C-alpha positions as CSV (number, residue, x, y, z in Angstrom):
1,M,28.0,166.3,148.1
2,Q,25.8,163.3,149.2
3,I,23.8,163.6,146.1
4,Q,26.9,163.1,144.0
5,N,27.5,159.8,145.9
6,V,24.0,158.7,145.1
7,L,24.4,159.6,141.4
8,A,27.7,157.7,141.2
9,Q,26.0,154.6,142.8
10,M,23.1,154.9,140.3
11,R,25.4,155.2,137.4
12,A,27.5,152.2,138.6
13,L,24.3,150.1,138.9
14,A,23.1,151.1,135.5
15,Q,26.4,150.3,133.9
16,S,26.7,147.0,135.6
17,G,23.2,145.9,134.5
18,R,22.4,144.4,137.9
19,V,19.1,146.2,138.1
20,E,17.8,145.3,134.7
21,N,19.0,141.7,134.8
22,A,17.7,140.9,138.3
23,A,15.8,137.7,138.7
24,P,12.0,138.4,138.2
25,V,9.7,138.1,141.2
26,A,6.9,135.5,140.9
27,E,3.8,137.2,139.5
28,P,0.3,136.7,140.9
29,Q,-2.0,135.0,138.4
30,G,-4.2,137.4,136.4
31,A,-2.1,140.5,137.0
32,A,0.8,139.9,134.6
33,G,-0.3,142.5,132.1
34,Q,-0.6,145.2,134.7
35,D,2.8,144.3,136.3
36,E,4.5,144.4,133.0
37,D,3.0,147.8,132.1
38,F,4.0,149.3,135.5
39,A,7.5,147.7,135.3
40,A,8.0,148.9,131.7
41,K,6.8,152.5,132.6
42,L,9.1,152.6,135.7
43,R,12.0,151.3,133.7
44,D,11.3,153.8,130.9
45,A,11.1,156.7,133.4
46,I,14.4,155.7,135.0
47,R,16.0,155.5,131.6
48,D,14.7,159.0,130.8
49,V,16.1,160.4,134.0
50,N,19.4,158.8,133.1
51,E,19.3,160.3,129.6
52,I,18.6,163.7,131.0
53,Q,21.5,163.5,133.4
54,Q,23.9,162.3,130.7
55,E,22.7,165.1,128.4
56,S,23.4,167.6,131.2
57,S,26.8,166.2,131.8
58,S,27.7,166.2,128.1
59,M,26.6,169.8,127.8
60,Q,28.6,170.8,130.9
61,T,31.7,169.1,129.5
62,R,31.2,170.7,126.0
63,F,30.9,174.2,127.7
64,E,34.0,173.6,129.8
65,L,36.0,172.5,126.6
66,G,35.0,175.8,124.9
67,D,32.3,174.6,122.5
68,N,30.8,177.8,120.9
69,N,27.5,176.0,120.3
70,V,26.8,175.7,124.1
71,S,26.1,178.7,126.2
72,L,26.2,179.0,130.0
73,P,22.3,179.5,130.2
74,Q,21.8,176.3,128.3
75,V,24.1,174.4,130.6
76,M,22.4,175.8,133.7
77,V,18.9,174.9,132.3
78,A,20.1,171.4,131.5
79,M,21.6,171.0,135.0
80,N,18.4,172.2,136.7
81,R,16.3,170.0,134.5
82,S,18.6,167.1,135.5
83,S,18.3,167.9,139.2
84,I,14.5,168.1,139.0
85,A,14.2,164.9,137.2
86,F,16.4,163.1,139.7
87,E,14.5,164.6,142.7
88,A,11.2,163.5,141.1
89,A,12.5,159.9,140.6
90,N,13.8,160.0,144.2
91,Q,10.3,161.0,145.4
92,V,8.7,158.2,143.5
93,R,11.2,155.7,145.0
94,N,10.4,157.1,148.5
95,R,6.6,156.7,147.9
96,L,7.1,153.2,146.5
97,L,9.2,152.2,149.4
98,S,6.7,153.7,151.9
99,A,3.9,151.8,150.3
100,Y,5.9,148.5,150.4
101,Q,6.7,148.9,154.0
102,E,3.1,149.7,154.8
103,V,1.9,146.6,153.0
104,M,4.5,144.4,154.6
105,S,3.5,145.6,158.1
106,M,-0.2,144.7,157.6
107,Q,-1.5,141.9,159.7
108,V,-2.8,139.0,157.7
C-alpha cells in the first residue's frame, strides 16, 4: 500500500505543476546545452511513465465497467508494464539522489 501513497503524491505533484514550474537552478557557463538535453530527456521519461500509468488505469476502469474491447490479460499486462516503468523511474531517482549526495559530501 505504500506504493499507492507514492503514486498519489506523484500524481498530485504532476497535476499541481509544481515540478515543471519550479524556478530554474543557475547553470554553469558552457554546459547549458548538455543540461537542457538531460533535463528534457528526464522530463520526457517521467511523462512517459505517467502516460503508461494513466493508460493502465484507464484500461482497468474500462474492464471493471464491462468494456468488451478490453480483456483481463490486456489489463494485467498494462498493470505490469506500469509497475515496471515506475520501478525503473524510481531506480533512476535513487541513483541520481545517491550521486548528488556523493558530490555534496566531497571535500573542496
